[in-house]
Short mmCIF file of C-alpha atoms in Angstrom, two decimals:
data_model
loop_
_atom_site.label_atom_id
_atom_site.label_comp_id
_atom_site.label_asym_id
_atom_site.label_seq_id
_atom_site.Cartn_x
_atom_site.Cartn_y
_atom_site.Cartn_z
CA MET A 26 -10.40 4.14 -16.48
CA LEU A 27 -12.09 4.04 -13.10
CA HIS A 28 -15.83 4.20 -13.36
CA CYS A 29 -18.93 4.08 -11.22
CA ILE A 30 -22.01 2.15 -12.34
CA PRO A 31 -24.39 2.08 -9.39
CA PRO A 32 -27.44 0.05 -10.50
CA GLY A 33 -30.77 1.42 -9.36
CA ILE A 34 -31.84 4.90 -8.39
CA LEU A 35 -32.46 5.37 -4.69
CA SER A 36 -35.13 7.70 -3.36
CA PHE A 37 -36.03 8.22 0.27
CA SER A 38 -38.53 11.02 -0.24
CA SER A 39 -41.33 9.00 1.36
CA GLY A 40 -41.86 5.73 3.15
CA HIS A 41 -39.95 4.56 6.20
CA ILE A 42 -38.01 7.15 8.22
CA ILE A 43 -34.52 6.50 9.58
CA ALA A 44 -33.58 8.99 12.29
CA GLY A 45 -29.84 9.21 11.61
CA SER A 46 -26.64 7.26 11.15
CA GLY A 47 -23.44 6.30 12.89
CA LEU A 48 -20.24 7.87 11.57
CA PHE A 49 -17.30 5.48 11.89
CA ASP A 50 -13.93 7.14 12.39
CA GLY A 51 -11.88 4.98 9.98
CA ASP A 52 -9.21 4.49 12.64
CA SER A 53 -10.43 2.22 15.42
CA GLY A 54 -14.22 2.61 15.70
CA LYS A 55 -16.16 -0.63 15.25
CA LEU A 56 -19.01 -2.74 16.60
CA ILE A 57 -18.40 -6.27 17.84
CA ILE A 58 -20.44 -9.29 18.91
CA THR A 59 -19.67 -12.96 19.46
CA PRO A 60 -22.89 -15.00 19.48
CA GLY A 61 -23.13 -17.46 22.33
CA ALA A 62 -24.04 -20.30 19.97
CA ALA A 63 -24.40 -21.06 16.29
CA GLY A 64 -27.46 -19.48 14.73
CA SER A 65 -30.78 -20.70 13.41
CA SER A 66 -29.13 -21.97 10.24
CA ASP A 67 -25.58 -22.70 9.09
CA LYS A 68 -26.59 -22.30 5.44
CA ILE A 69 -29.06 -19.40 5.22
CA PHE A 70 -28.80 -15.70 6.10
CA THR A 71 -29.46 -12.20 4.77
CA ILE A 72 -27.52 -9.01 5.41
CA GLU A 73 -28.90 -5.58 4.52
CA ALA A 74 -26.97 -2.36 5.03
CA ILE A 75 -27.76 1.26 4.21
CA PHE A 76 -24.62 3.38 4.15
CA LYS A 77 -22.54 5.89 2.26
CA PRO A 78 -19.81 4.18 0.20
CA LYS A 79 -16.36 5.47 0.99
CA VAL A 80 -13.30 5.46 -1.24
CA SER A 81 -10.50 6.33 1.16
CA GLY A 82 -7.48 5.07 -0.76
CA ALA A 83 -7.50 1.90 1.33
CA THR A 84 -9.56 -1.26 1.72
CA GLU A 85 -12.49 -0.80 4.12
CA ARG A 86 -14.63 -3.60 5.51
CA LEU A 87 -18.30 -3.05 6.10
CA ALA A 88 -18.62 -6.32 8.02
CA ALA A 89 -16.57 -9.40 8.82
CA SER A 90 -16.58 -12.49 11.00
CA GLY A 91 -14.50 -15.57 11.59
CA VAL A 92 -11.96 -17.47 13.63
CA ASP A 93 -8.56 -16.24 12.40
CA THR A 94 -6.86 -14.77 9.32
CA ASN A 95 -7.38 -17.99 7.35
CA ASP A 96 -10.98 -18.62 8.38
CA ILE A 97 -13.01 -15.49 7.72
CA PHE A 98 -16.05 -13.97 5.99
CA ALA A 99 -16.00 -10.35 4.81
CA ILE A 100 -17.87 -7.66 2.91
CA GLN A 101 -15.40 -5.02 1.81
CA PHE A 102 -14.79 -2.17 -0.61
CA GLN A 103 -11.46 -1.82 -2.33
CA SER A 104 -9.71 1.54 -2.61
CA ASN A 105 -11.16 1.99 -6.11
CA GLY A 106 -14.75 1.26 -5.02
CA GLN A 107 -14.95 -2.39 -6.07
CA LEU A 108 -17.22 -4.48 -3.83
CA ILE A 109 -15.85 -7.87 -2.71
CA ILE A 110 -17.78 -10.46 -0.71
CA GLY A 111 -16.03 -13.68 0.24
CA ASN A 112 -15.31 -16.46 2.67
CA GLU A 113 -12.17 -18.50 3.36
CA VAL A 114 -11.69 -21.76 5.25
CA GLY A 115 -8.16 -22.78 6.08
CA GLY A 116 -6.88 -20.06 3.77
CA THR A 117 -8.82 -21.47 0.78
CA THR A 118 -11.61 -19.40 -0.76
CA ASN A 119 -14.94 -21.21 -0.98
CA PHE A 120 -17.12 -18.21 -1.86
CA SER A 121 -16.10 -15.04 -3.70
CA LEU A 122 -17.98 -12.34 -5.61
CA ARG A 123 -16.10 -9.31 -6.96
CA THR A 124 -18.13 -6.72 -8.82
CA THR A 125 -17.04 -5.11 -12.05
CA GLN A 126 -19.01 -2.02 -11.01
CA LEU A 127 -17.23 0.54 -8.85
CA PHE A 128 -19.30 2.20 -6.15
CA ARG A 129 -17.65 5.54 -5.53
CA ASP A 130 -20.21 8.18 -4.53
CA PRO A 131 -19.54 9.03 -0.86
CA SER A 132 -22.27 11.69 -0.78
CA ALA A 133 -25.30 9.42 -1.26
CA PHE A 134 -26.73 6.63 0.86
CA ALA A 135 -27.10 3.26 -0.85
CA GLN A 136 -28.67 -0.05 0.10
CA LEU A 137 -26.73 -3.32 -0.18
CA ILE A 138 -28.38 -6.72 0.30
CA LEU A 139 -26.59 -10.07 0.45
CA ALA A 140 -29.01 -13.03 0.49
CA VAL A 141 -27.44 -16.47 1.03
CA ASP A 142 -28.98 -19.94 0.93
CA THR A 143 -26.49 -22.67 0.11
CA SER A 144 -29.26 -25.30 -0.09
CA GLN A 145 -30.46 -23.81 -3.40
CA ALA A 146 -30.02 -26.18 -6.37
CA VAL A 147 -28.90 -23.42 -8.75
CA ALA A 148 -25.43 -22.17 -7.80
CA ALA A 149 -26.14 -18.51 -8.61
CA ASN A 150 -29.14 -18.55 -6.27
CA ARG A 151 -26.98 -19.51 -3.30
CA ALA A 152 -25.66 -15.95 -2.96
CA LYS A 153 -27.57 -12.98 -4.38
CA VAL A 154 -26.33 -9.39 -4.20
CA TYR A 155 -28.59 -6.36 -4.68
CA TRP A 156 -27.76 -2.65 -4.90
CA ASN A 157 -30.70 -0.27 -4.44
CA GLY A 158 -33.14 -3.08 -5.19
CA ILE A 159 -31.48 -4.33 -8.39
CA ARG A 160 -29.58 -7.60 -8.51
CA ILE A 161 -25.90 -7.40 -9.45
CA THR A 162 -24.98 -10.10 -11.97
CA ASP A 163 -21.74 -8.75 -13.43
CA PHE A 164 -18.70 -10.00 -11.51
CA SER A 165 -15.01 -10.17 -12.33
CA THR A 166 -14.75 -13.11 -9.90
CA GLU A 167 -17.80 -15.33 -9.44
CA THR A 168 -17.38 -18.32 -7.14
CA TYR A 169 -20.62 -19.43 -5.48
CA PRO A 170 -20.85 -21.64 -2.40
CA THR A 171 -21.08 -25.36 -3.07
CA LEU A 172 -24.41 -27.08 -2.44
CA ASN A 173 -25.27 -27.11 1.29
CA LEU A 174 -22.01 -25.41 2.27
CA ALA A 175 -22.08 -24.92 6.05
CA THR A 176 -18.74 -23.17 6.62
CA ILE A 177 -19.57 -19.53 5.89
CA TYR A 178 -18.71 -17.86 9.18
CA TRP A 179 -21.54 -15.36 9.44
CA ASN A 180 -24.08 -16.03 12.23
CA GLN A 181 -21.89 -18.73 13.74
CA ASP A 182 -20.41 -18.54 17.26
CA ASP A 183 -17.39 -16.54 16.07
CA LEU A 184 -16.31 -12.93 16.45
CA HIS A 185 -18.35 -10.55 14.26
CA HIS A 186 -17.35 -6.99 13.39
CA ILE A 187 -19.23 -4.16 11.74
CA GLY A 188 -16.88 -1.48 10.52
CA ALA A 189 -13.65 -3.51 10.50
CA THR A 190 -12.18 -6.90 9.73
CA SER A 191 -12.18 -9.51 12.48
CA HIS A 192 -8.70 -11.04 12.22
CA PRO A 193 -6.64 -8.98 12.67
CA THR A 194 -8.62 -5.86 13.54
CA ALA A 195 -7.95 -3.56 10.58
CA ASN A 196 -9.55 -2.05 7.43
CA PHE A 197 -11.71 0.32 9.48
CA TRP A 198 -14.84 1.87 7.99
CA SER A 199 -14.70 5.66 7.60
CA SER A 200 -18.22 6.61 6.63
CA TYR A 201 -21.88 6.57 7.65
CA ILE A 202 -24.07 3.52 8.36
CA ALA A 203 -27.77 4.27 8.84
CA ARG A 204 -29.07 0.71 9.09
CA PHE A 205 -27.57 -2.74 9.39
CA THR A 206 -29.98 -5.68 9.32
CA ASN A 207 -28.84 -9.20 10.10
CA ILE A 208 -31.22 -12.08 9.35
CA ASP A 209 -30.40 -15.56 10.65
CA GLY A 210 -32.16 -18.45 8.87
CA THR A 211 -34.04 -16.74 6.01
CA GLN A 212 -32.95 -15.70 2.51
CA TYR A 213 -34.94 -12.53 1.92
CA GLY A 214 -35.18 -10.72 -1.41
CA PRO A 215 -35.12 -6.94 -1.90
CA GLU A 216 -38.92 -6.75 -1.68
CA SER A 217 -38.56 -7.37 2.07
CA PHE A 218 -36.44 -4.23 2.46
CA GLY A 219 -37.90 -1.80 -0.08
CA GLU A 220 -40.23 -1.20 -2.98
CA THR A 221 -40.37 0.63 -6.29
CA THR A 222 -42.39 3.83 -6.14
CA ASP A 223 -44.91 4.88 -8.80
CA ASP A 224 -42.29 7.17 -10.35
CA GLY A 225 -39.76 4.35 -10.62
CA PHE A 226 -37.48 5.02 -7.65
CA TRP A 227 -36.34 2.46 -5.08
CA GLN A 228 -37.63 3.28 -1.61
CA ILE A 229 -36.63 1.64 1.68
CA ASN A 230 -39.22 0.03 3.94
CA ASP A 231 -39.61 -0.71 7.64
CA VAL A 232 -37.94 -4.07 8.41
CA SER A 233 -38.89 -4.44 12.08
CA GLY A 234 -41.51 -7.10 11.25
CA LEU A 235 -39.10 -9.51 9.57
CA THR A 236 -38.12 -12.82 11.16
CA PHE A 237 -34.60 -12.19 12.48
CA GLY A 238 -33.72 -15.67 13.78
CA ASP A 239 -31.62 -16.50 16.84
CA ASN A 240 -28.53 -14.42 16.03
CA GLY A 241 -30.28 -11.74 13.99
CA PHE A 242 -30.21 -8.07 14.92
CA LEU A 243 -31.29 -4.66 13.67
CA LEU A 244 -29.24 -1.49 14.10
CA GLU A 245 -31.09 1.57 12.84
CA GLY A 246 -30.65 5.31 13.34
CA GLY A 247 -27.78 7.38 14.63
CA THR A 248 -28.04 6.57 18.31
CA ASN A 249 -28.69 2.84 17.84
CA VAL A 250 -25.86 2.37 15.35
CA ALA A 251 -23.37 4.34 17.45
CA ALA A 252 -24.28 2.37 20.58
CA GLY A 253 -24.74 -0.99 18.87
CA THR A 254 -28.31 -1.26 20.17
CA ASP A 255 -30.37 -4.08 18.66
CA SER A 256 -33.96 -3.01 17.97
CA SER A 257 -35.10 -6.36 16.50
CA GLY A 258 -36.43 -7.58 19.84
CA ASN A 259 -33.69 -10.22 20.16
CA GLY A 260 -31.50 -8.20 22.49
CA ASN A 261 -28.39 -9.02 20.45
CA ASP A 262 -26.63 -5.74 21.21
CA LEU A 263 -23.18 -5.14 19.75
CA THR A 264 -20.36 -3.52 21.70
CA PRO A 265 -18.93 -0.26 20.31
CA THR A 266 -15.25 0.56 20.60
CA ALA A 267 -13.44 3.85 20.01
CA THR A 268 -15.27 6.54 18.06
CA ILE A 269 -18.63 6.01 16.39
CA THR A 270 -20.55 9.28 16.35
CA ALA A 271 -24.35 9.45 16.28
CA THR A 272 -25.42 11.89 13.56
CA ASN A 273 -28.69 13.16 12.10
CA ASP A 274 -27.49 12.39 8.58
CA SER A 275 -29.72 9.70 7.10
CA PRO A 276 -31.35 8.68 3.83
CA THR A 277 -34.54 10.44 4.93
CA ASN A 278 -33.11 13.43 6.81
CA GLY A 279 -30.44 14.41 4.30
CA ASP A 280 -27.16 15.87 5.48
CA ALA A 281 -28.62 17.27 8.69
#
């Protein structure tokens, strides 16, 4: 039986305000960037995204990067809501996490954090995944990066996509993204992106003061996401293609 077990309860009733989100059309809308050089670190990065999960009957990629079909990094949701994060080099998987939980509520915003540091001595600490502030530890596939692995393609000088796969361009995202935070060179925990309120709910925080690193960027709010505008101060703007619509719908505005 298909099921949904979203760990954590998300509340945006107070705290940081996000003005809106970008609605990706699920057909050809995406954001792209190719960094001019490798980033601050080839072993350490953090990705945070606030979005509405979408179960469309097809695989959808939240983000991806790489060189070709055999050399690629991706964060994707399967048609049943399973979250898969992985990396391949030469067609061989060197990092793969597949959740047993199914994330299938398209009506509510959620926060996903992937925190990577392949220099960590403990394998499970080299890639940490959090959903609404709570670490996911239950995986049907659990292959962590080897010690000091430097061939995960994120933040390298390769094509990056938000809202689609990189090679070939496919698996388009068909839902809302309110914030996408890319950190180059630091493995941040959930406490850098949110906090637990007095009544026990997970609340998002302002992330503009974080250290983004050379290839880091921050897309936040409807207009910025739709246009690919980086508000981190780095000027690492992404290029939008096709239809990404700026909306007022956000974790703090509700379905405006």
